[in-house]
mmCIF file of N, CA and C and ligand atoms in Angstrom:
data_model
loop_
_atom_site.group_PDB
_atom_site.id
_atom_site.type_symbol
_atom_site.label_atom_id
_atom_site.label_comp_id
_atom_site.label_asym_id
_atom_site.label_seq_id
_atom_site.Cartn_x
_atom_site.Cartn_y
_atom_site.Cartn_z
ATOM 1 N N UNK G 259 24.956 21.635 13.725
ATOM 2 C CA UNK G 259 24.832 21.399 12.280
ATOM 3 C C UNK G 259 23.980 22.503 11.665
ATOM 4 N N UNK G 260 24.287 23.265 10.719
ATOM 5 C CA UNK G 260 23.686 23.780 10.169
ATOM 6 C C UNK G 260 23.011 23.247 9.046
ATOM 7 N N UNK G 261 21.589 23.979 8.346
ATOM 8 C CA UNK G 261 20.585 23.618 7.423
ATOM 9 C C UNK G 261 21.095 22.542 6.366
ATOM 10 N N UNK G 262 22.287 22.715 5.689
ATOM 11 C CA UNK G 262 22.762 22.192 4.503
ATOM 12 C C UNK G 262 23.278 20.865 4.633
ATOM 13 N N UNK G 263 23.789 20.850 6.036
ATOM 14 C CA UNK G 263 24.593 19.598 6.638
ATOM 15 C C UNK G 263 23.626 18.725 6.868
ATOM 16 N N UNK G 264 22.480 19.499 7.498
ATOM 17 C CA UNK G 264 21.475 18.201 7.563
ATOM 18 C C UNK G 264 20.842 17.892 6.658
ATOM 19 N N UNK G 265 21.001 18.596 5.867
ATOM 20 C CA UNK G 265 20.183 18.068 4.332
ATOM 21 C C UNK G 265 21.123 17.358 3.806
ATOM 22 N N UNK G 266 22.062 17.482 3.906
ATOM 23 C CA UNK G 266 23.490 16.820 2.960
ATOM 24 C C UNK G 266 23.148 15.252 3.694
ATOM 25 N N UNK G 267 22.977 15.461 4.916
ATOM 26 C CA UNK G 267 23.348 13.812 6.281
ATOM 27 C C UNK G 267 22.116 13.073 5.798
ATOM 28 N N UNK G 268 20.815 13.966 5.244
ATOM 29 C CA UNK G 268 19.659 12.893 5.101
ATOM 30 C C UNK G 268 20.005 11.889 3.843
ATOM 31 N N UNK G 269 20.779 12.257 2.889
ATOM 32 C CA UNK G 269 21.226 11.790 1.711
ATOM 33 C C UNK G 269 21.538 10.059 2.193
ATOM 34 N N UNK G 270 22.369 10.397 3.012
ATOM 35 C CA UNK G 270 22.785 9.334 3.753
ATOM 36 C C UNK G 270 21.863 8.159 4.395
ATOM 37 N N UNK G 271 21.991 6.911 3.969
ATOM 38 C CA UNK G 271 21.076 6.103 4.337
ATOM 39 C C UNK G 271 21.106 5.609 6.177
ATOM 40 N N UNK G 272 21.755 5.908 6.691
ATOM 41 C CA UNK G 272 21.521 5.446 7.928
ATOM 42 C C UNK G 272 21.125 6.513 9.145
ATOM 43 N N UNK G 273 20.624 6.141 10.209
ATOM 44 C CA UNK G 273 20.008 7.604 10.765
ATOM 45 C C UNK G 273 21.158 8.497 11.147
ATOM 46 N N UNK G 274 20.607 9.415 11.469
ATOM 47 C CA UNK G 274 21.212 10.562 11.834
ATOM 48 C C UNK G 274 21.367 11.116 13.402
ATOM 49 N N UNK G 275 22.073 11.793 14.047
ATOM 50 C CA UNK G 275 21.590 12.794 15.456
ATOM 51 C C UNK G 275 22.023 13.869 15.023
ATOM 52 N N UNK G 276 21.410 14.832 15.753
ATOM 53 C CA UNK G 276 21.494 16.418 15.710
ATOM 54 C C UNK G 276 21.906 16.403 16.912
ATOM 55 N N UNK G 277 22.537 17.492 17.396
ATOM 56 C CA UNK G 277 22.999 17.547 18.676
ATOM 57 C C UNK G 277 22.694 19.580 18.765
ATOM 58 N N UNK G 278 22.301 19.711 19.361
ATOM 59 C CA UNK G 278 22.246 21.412 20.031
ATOM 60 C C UNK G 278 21.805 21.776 20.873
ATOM 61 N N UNK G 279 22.129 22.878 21.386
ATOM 62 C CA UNK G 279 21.843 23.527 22.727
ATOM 63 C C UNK G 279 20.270 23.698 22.500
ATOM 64 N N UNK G 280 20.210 23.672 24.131
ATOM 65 C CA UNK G 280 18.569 24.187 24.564
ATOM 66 C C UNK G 280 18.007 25.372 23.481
ATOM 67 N N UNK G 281 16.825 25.543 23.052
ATOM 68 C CA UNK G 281 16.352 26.549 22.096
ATOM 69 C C UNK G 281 16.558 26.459 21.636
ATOM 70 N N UNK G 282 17.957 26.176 20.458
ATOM 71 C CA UNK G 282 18.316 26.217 19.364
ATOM 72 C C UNK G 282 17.486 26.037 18.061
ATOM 73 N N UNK G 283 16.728 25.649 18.479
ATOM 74 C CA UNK G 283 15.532 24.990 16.943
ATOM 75 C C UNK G 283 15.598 23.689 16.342
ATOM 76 N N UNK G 284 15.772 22.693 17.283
ATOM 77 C CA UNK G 284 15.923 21.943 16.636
ATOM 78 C C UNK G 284 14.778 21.217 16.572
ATOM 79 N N UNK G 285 13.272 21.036 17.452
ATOM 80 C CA UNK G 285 11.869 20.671 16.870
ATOM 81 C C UNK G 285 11.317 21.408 16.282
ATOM 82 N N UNK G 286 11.517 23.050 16.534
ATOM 83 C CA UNK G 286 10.989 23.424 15.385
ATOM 84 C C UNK G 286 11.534 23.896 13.804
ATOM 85 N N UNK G 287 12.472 24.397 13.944
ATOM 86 C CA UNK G 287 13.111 24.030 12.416
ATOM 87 C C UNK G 287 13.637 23.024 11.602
ATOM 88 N N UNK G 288 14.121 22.162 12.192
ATOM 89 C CA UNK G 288 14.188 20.822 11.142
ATOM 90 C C UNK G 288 12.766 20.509 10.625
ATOM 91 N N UNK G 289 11.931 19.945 11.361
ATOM 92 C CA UNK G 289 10.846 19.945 10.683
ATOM 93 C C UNK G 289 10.542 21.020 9.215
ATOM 94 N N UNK G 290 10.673 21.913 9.824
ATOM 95 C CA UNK G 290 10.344 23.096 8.097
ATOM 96 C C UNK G 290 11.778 22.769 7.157
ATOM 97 N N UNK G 291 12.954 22.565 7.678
ATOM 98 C CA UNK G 291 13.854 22.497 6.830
ATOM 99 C C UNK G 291 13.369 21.231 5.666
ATOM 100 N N UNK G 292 12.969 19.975 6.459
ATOM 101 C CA UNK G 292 12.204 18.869 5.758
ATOM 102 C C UNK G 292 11.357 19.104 4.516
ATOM 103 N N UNK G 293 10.697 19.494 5.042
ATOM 104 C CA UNK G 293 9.608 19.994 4.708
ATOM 105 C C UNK G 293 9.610 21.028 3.608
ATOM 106 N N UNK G 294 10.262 22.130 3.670
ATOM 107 C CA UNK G 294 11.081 23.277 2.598
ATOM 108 C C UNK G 294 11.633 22.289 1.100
ATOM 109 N N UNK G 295 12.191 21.302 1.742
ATOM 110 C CA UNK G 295 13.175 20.417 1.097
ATOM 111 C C UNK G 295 12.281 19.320 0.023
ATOM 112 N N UNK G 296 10.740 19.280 0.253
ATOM 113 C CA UNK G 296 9.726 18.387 -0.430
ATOM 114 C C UNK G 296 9.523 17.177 0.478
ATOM 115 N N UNK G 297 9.827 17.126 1.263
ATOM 116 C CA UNK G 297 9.500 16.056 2.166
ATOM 117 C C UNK G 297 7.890 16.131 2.989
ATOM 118 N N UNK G 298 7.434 15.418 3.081
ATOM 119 C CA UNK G 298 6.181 15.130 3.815
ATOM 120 C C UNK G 298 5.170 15.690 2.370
ATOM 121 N N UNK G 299 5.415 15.829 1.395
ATOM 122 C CA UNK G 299 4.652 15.837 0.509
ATOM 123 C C UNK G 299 3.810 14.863 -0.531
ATOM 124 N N UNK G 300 2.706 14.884 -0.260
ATOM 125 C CA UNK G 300 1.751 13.350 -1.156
ATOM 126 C C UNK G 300 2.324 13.529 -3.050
ATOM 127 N N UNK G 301 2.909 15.168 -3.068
ATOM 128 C CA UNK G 301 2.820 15.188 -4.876
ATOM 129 C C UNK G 301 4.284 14.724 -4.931
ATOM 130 N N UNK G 302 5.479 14.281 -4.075
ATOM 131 C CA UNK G 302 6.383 14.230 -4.169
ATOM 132 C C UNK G 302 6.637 12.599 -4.480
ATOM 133 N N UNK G 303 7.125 11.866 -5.429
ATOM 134 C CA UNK G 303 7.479 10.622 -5.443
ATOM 135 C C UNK G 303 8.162 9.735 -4.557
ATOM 136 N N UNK G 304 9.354 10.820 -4.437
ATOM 137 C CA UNK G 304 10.187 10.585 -3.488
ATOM 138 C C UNK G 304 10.227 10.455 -1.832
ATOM 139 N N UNK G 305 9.526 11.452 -1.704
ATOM 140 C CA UNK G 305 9.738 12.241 -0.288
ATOM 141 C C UNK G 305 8.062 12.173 0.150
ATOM 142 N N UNK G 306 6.994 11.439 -0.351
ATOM 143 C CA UNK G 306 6.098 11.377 0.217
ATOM 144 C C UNK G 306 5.515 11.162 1.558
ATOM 145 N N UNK G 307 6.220 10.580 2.126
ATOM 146 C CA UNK G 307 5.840 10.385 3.850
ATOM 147 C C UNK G 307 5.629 11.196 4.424
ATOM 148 N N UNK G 308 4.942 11.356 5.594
ATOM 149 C CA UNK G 308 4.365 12.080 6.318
ATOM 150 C C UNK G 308 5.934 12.704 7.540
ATOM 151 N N UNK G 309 6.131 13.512 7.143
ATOM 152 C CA UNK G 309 7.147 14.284 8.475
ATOM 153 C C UNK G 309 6.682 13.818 10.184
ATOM 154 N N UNK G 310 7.168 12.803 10.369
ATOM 155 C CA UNK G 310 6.558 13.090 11.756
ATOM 156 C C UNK G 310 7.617 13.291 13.206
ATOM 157 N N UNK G 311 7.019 14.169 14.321
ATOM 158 C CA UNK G 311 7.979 14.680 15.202
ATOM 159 C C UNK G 311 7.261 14.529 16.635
ATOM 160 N N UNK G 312 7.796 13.997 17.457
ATOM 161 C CA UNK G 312 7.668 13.261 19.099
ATOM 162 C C UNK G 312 8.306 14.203 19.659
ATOM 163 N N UNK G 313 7.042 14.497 20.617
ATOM 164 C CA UNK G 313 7.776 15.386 22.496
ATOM 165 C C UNK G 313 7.430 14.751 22.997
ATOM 166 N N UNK G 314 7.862 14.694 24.544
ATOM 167 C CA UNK G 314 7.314 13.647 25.221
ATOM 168 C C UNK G 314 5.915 14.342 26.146
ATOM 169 N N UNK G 315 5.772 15.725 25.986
ATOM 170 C CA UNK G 315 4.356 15.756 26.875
ATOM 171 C C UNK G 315 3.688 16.806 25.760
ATOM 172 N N UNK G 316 2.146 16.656 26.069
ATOM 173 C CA UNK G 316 1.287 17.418 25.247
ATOM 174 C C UNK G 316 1.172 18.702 24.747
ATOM 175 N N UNK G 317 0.997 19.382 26.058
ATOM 176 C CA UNK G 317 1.509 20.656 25.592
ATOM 177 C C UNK G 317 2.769 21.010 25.057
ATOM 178 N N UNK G 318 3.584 20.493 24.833
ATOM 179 C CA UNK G 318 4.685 20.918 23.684
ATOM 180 C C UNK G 318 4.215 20.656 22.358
ATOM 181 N N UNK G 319 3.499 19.597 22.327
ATOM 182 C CA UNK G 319 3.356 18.766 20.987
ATOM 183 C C UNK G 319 2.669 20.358 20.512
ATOM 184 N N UNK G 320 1.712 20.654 20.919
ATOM 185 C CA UNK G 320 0.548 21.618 20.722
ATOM 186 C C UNK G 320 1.375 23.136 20.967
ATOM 187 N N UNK G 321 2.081 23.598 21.333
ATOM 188 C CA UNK G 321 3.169 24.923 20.896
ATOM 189 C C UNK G 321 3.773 24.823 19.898
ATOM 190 N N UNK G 322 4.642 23.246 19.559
ATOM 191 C CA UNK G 322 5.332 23.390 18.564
ATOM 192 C C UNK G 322 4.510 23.413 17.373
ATOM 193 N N UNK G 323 3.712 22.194 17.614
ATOM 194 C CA UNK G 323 2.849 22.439 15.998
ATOM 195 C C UNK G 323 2.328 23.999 15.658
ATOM 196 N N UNK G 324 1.959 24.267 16.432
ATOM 197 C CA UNK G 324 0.917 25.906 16.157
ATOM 198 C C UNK G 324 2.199 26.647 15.920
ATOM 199 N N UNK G 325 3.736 26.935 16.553
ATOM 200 C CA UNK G 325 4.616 27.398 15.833
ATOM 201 C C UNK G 325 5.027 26.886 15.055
ATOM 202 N N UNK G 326 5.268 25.822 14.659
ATOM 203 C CA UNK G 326 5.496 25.401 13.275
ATOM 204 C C UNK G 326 4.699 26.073 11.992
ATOM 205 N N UNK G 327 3.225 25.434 12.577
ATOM 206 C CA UNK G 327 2.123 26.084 11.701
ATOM 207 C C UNK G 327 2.473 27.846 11.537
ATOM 208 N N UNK G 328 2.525 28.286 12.086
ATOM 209 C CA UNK G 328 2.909 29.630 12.204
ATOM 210 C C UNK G 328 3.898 30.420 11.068
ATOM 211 N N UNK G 329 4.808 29.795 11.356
ATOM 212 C CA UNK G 329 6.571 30.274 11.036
ATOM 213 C C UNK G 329 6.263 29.772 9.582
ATOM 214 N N UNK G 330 5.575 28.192 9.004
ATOM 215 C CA UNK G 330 5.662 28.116 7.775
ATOM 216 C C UNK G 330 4.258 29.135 6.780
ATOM 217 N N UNK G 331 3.363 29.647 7.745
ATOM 218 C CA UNK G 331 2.330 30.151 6.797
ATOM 219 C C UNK G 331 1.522 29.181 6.248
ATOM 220 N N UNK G 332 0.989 28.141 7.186
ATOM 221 C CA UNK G 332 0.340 26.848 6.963
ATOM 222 C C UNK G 332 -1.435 26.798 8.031
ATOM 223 N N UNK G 333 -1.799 26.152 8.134
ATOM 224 C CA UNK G 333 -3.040 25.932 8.742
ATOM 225 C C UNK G 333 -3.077 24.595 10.002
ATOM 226 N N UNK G 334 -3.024 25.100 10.828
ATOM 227 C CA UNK G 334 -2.782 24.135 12.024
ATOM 228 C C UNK G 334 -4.249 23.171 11.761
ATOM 229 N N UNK G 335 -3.996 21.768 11.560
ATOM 230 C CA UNK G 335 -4.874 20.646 11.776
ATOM 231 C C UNK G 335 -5.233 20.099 9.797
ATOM 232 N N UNK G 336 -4.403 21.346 9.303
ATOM 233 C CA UNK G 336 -4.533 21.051 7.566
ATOM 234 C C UNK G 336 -3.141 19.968 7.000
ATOM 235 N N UNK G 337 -2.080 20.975 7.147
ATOM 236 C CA UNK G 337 -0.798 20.429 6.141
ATOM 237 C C UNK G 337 0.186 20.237 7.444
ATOM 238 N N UNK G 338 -0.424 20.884 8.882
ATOM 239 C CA UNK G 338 0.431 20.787 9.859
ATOM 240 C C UNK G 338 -0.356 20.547 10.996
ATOM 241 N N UNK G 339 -0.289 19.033 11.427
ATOM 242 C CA UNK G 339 -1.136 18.450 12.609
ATOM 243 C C UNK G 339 -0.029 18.133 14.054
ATOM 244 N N UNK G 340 -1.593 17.788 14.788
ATOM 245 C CA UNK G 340 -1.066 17.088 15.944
ATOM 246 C C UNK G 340 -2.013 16.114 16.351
ATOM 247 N N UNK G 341 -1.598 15.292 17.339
ATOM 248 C CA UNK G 341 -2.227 14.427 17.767
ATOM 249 C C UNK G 341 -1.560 13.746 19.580
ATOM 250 N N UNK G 342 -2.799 14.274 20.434
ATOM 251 C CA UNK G 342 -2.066 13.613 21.862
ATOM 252 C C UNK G 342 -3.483 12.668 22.398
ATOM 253 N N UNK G 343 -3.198 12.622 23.676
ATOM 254 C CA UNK G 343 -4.459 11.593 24.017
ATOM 255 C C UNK G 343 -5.811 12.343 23.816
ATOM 256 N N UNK G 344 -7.170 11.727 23.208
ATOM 257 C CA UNK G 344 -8.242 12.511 23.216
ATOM 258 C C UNK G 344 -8.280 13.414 22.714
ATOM 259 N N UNK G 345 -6.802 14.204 21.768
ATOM 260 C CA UNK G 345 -7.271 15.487 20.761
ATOM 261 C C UNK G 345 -5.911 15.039 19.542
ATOM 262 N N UNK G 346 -6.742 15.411 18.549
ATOM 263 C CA UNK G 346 -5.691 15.061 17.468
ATOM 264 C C UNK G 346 -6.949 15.999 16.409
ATOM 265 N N UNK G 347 -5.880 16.994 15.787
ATOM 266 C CA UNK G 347 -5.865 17.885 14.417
ATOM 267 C C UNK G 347 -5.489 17.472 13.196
ATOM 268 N N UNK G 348 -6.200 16.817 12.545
ATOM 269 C CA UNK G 348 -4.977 16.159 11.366
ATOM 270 C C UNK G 348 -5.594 16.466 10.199
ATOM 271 N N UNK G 349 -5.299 16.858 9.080
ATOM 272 C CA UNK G 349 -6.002 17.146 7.726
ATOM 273 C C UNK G 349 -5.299 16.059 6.996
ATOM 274 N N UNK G 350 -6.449 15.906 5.915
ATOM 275 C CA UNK G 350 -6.157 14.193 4.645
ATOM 276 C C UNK G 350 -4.759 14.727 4.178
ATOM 277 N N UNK G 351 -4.140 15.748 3.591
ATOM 278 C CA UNK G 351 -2.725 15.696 3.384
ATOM 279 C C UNK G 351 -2.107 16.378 4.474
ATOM 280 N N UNK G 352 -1.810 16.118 5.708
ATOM 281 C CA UNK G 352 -1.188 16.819 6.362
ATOM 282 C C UNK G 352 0.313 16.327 5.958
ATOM 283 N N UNK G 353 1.669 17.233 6.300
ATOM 284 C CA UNK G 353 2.609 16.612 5.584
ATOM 285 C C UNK G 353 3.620 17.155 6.703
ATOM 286 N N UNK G 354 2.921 17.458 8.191
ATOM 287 C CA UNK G 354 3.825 17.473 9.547
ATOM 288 C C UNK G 354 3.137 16.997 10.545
ATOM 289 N N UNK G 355 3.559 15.739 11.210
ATOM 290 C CA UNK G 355 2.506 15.763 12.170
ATOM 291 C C UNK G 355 3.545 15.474 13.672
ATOM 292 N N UNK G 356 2.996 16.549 14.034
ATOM 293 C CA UNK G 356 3.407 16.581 16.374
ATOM 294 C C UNK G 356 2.879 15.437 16.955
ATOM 295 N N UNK G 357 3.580 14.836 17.805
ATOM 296 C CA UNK G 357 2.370 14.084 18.553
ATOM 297 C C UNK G 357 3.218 13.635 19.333
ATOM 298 N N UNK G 358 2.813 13.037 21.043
ATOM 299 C CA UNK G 358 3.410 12.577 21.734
ATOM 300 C C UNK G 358 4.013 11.168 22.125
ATOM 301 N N UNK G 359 5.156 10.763 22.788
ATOM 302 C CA UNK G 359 5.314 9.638 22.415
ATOM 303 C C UNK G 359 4.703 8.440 22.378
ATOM 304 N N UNK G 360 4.133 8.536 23.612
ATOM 305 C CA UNK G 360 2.701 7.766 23.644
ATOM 306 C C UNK G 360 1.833 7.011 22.684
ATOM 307 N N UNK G 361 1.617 7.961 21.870
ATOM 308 C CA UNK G 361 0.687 8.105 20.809
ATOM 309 C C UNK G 361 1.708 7.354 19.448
ATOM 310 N N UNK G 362 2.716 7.732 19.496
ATOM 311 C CA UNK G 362 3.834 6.776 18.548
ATOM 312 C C UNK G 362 3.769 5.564 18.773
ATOM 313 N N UNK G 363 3.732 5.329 20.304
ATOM 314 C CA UNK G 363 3.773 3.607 20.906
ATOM 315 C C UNK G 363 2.611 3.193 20.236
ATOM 316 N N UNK G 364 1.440 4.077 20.634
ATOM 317 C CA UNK G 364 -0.039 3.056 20.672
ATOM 318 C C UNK G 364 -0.395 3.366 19.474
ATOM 319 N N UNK G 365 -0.612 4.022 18.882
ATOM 320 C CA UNK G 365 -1.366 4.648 16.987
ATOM 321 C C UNK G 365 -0.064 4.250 16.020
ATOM 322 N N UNK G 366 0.668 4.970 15.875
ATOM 323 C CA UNK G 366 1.590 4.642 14.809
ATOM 324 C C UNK G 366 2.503 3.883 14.704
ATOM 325 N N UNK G 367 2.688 2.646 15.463
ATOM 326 C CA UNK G 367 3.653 1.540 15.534
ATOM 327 C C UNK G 367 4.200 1.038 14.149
ATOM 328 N N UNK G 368 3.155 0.454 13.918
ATOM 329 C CA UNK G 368 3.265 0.145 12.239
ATOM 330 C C UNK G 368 4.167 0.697 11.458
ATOM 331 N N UNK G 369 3.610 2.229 11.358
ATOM 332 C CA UNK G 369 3.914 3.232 10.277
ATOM 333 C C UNK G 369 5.439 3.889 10.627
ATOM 334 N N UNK G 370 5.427 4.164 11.782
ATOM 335 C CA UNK G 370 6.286 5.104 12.198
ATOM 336 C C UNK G 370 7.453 4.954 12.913
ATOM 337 N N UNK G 371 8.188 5.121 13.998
ATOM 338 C CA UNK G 371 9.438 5.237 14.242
ATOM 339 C C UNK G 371 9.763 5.755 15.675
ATOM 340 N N UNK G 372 10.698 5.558 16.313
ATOM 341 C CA UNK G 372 10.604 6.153 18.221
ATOM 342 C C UNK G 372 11.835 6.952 18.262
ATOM 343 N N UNK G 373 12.084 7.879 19.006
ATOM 344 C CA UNK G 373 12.966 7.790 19.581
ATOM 345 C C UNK G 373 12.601 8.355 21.057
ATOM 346 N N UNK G 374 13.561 8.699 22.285
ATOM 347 C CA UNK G 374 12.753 9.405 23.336
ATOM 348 C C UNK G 374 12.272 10.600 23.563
ATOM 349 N N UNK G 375 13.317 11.558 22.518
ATOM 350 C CA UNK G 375 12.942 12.932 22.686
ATOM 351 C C UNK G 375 12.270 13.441 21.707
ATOM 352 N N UNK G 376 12.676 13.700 20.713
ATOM 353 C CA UNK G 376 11.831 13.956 19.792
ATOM 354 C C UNK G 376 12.374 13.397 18.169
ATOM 355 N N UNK G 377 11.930 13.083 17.090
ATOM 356 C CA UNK G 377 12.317 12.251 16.178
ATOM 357 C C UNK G 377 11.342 12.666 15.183
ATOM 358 N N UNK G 378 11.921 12.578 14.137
ATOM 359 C CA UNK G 378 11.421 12.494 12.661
ATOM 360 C C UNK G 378 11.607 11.152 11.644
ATOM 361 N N UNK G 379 10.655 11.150 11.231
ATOM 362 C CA UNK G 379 11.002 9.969 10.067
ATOM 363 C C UNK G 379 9.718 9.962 8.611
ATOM 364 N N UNK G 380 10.643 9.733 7.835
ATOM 365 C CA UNK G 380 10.199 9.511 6.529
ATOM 366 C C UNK G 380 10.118 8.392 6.231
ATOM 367 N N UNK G 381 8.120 7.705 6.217
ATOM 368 C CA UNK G 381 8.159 6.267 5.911
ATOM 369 C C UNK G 381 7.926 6.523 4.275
ATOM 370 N N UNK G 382 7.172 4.999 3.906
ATOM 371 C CA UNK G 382 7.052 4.190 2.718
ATOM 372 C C UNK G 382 7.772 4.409 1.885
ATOM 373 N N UNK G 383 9.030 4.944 1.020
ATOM 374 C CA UNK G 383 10.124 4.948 0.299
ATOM 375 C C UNK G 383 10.761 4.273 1.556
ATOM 376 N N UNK G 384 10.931 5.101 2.587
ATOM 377 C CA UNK G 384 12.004 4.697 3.134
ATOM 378 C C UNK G 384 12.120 5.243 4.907
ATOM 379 N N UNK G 385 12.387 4.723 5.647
ATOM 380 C CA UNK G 385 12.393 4.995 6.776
ATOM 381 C C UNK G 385 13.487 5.498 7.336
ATOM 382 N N UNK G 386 13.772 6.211 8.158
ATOM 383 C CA UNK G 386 14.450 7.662 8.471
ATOM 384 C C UNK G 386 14.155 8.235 9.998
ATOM 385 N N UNK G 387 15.405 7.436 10.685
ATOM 386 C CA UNK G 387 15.219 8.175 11.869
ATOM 387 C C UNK G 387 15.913 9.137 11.843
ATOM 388 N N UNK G 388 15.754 10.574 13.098
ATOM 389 C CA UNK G 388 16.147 11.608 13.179
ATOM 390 C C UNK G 388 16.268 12.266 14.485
ATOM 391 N N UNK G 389 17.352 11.325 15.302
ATOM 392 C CA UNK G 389 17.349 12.173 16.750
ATOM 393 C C UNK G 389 17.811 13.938 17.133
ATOM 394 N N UNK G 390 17.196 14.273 17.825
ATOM 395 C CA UNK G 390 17.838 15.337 18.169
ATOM 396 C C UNK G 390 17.958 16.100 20.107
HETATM 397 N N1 ATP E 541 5.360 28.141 20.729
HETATM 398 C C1 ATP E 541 6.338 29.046 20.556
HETATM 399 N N2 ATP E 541 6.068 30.358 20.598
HETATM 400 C C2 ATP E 541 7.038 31.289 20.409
HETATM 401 N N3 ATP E 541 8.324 30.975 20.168
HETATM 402 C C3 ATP E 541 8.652 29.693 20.118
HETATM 403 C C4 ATP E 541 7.686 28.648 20.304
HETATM 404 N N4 ATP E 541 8.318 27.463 20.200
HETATM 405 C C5 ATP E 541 9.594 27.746 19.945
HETATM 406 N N5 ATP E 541 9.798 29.078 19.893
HETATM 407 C C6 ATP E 541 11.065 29.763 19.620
HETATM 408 O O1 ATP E 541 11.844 28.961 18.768
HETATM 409 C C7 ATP E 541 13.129 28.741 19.324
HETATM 410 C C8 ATP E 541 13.505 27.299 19.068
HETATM 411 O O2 ATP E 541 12.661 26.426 19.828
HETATM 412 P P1 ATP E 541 12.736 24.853 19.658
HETATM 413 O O3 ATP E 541 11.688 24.277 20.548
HETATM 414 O O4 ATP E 541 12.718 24.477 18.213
HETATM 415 O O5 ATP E 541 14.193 24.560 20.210
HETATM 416 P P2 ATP E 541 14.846 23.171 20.654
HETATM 417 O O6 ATP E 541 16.268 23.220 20.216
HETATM 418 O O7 ATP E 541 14.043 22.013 20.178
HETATM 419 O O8 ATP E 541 14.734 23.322 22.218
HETATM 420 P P3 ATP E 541 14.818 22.219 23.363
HETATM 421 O O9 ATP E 541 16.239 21.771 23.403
HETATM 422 O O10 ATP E 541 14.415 22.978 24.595
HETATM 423 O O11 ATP E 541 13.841 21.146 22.990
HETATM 424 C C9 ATP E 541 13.066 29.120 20.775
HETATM 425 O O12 ATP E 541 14.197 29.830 21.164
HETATM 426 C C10 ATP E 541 11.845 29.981 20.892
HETATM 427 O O13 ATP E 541 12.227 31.338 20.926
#
C-alpha cells in the first residue's frame, strides 16, 4: 500500500492491515505518515490521540523511536517517546509513542489497543487499530 491508500483506508471505520516486505517501512513510516496527516496532535480536534506503535522487544522500540525522532526533525522523549520496562521518555504532548508490548498489556490497557507485532491506534474520538 502506498502513503495515500493508507490514508484513504484510515477514513474507513474498521481496522485496517498493512502487509509488506521485511524493511519496507512499515514501523517507521506509517507512524510519520499519521502523524504528517495531524494525527497524534493535542491542537487537532479530530485526530487528537496519541499515535501509538508496539514491537515486541526493547531495543527496537528504542531504534525506531530515535529514527522516527530523527527522519521527522523532532526531539526524542518530547513530541516522540518511548516507553519499555524501567525506561520510558515521554514529553506532556508527545504525539508518537514506541513501546513494547508488554507495556501495552500492563500501562495502557485502558487507553490503548494490541496487536502482536506492531500496531497503531488513535484513541478518544475514536479507536483505530493498525496491523502491520
Ligand atoms: N534505527 C535505524 N537506523 C537507521 N536506519 C533505520 C533504522 N530503523 C529503520 N531504518 C531504515 O528504515 C527502513 C525501514 O525500516 P522499518 O523498521 O520501518 O521497516 P519494517 O517494514 O517495519 O521492517 P520489519 O518488517 O523488519 O519490521 C529500513 O530499511 C532501514 O534502512
Amino acid at each position: 500500500m502506498m502513503e495515500q491508500e493508507i490514508m484513504e483506508a484510515l477514513n474507513d471505520p474498521s481496522n485496517i492491515i498493512i502487509c509488506g516486505g521485511t524493511r519496507c517501512g512499515k514501523t517507521t513510516q506509517v507512524p510519520q505518515f499519521l502523524y504528517e496527516t495531524g494525527y497524534g496532535s493535542s491542537k487537532s480536534h479530530v485526530h487528537s490521540g496519541i499515535i501509538g506503535v508496539t514491537q515486541p522487544r526493547r531495543v527496537a522500540v528504542l531504534a525506531t523511536a530515535k529514527r522516527v525522532a530523527y527522519e521527522l526533525g523532532l526531539h526524542l522523549g518530547k513530541q516522540v517517546g518511548f516507553q519499555v520496562r524501567y525506561d520510558k521518555m515521554i514529553g506532556d504532548n508527545c504525539s508518537i509513542k514506541f513501546m513494547t508490548d508488554g507495556i501495552l498489556l500492563r500501562v495502557q490497557v485502558v487507553m490503548f489497543y494490541i496487536t502482536i507485532f506492531f500496531s497503531l491506534v488513535h484513541f478518544r474520538s475514536s479507536i483505530k487499530f493498525i496491523v502491520v
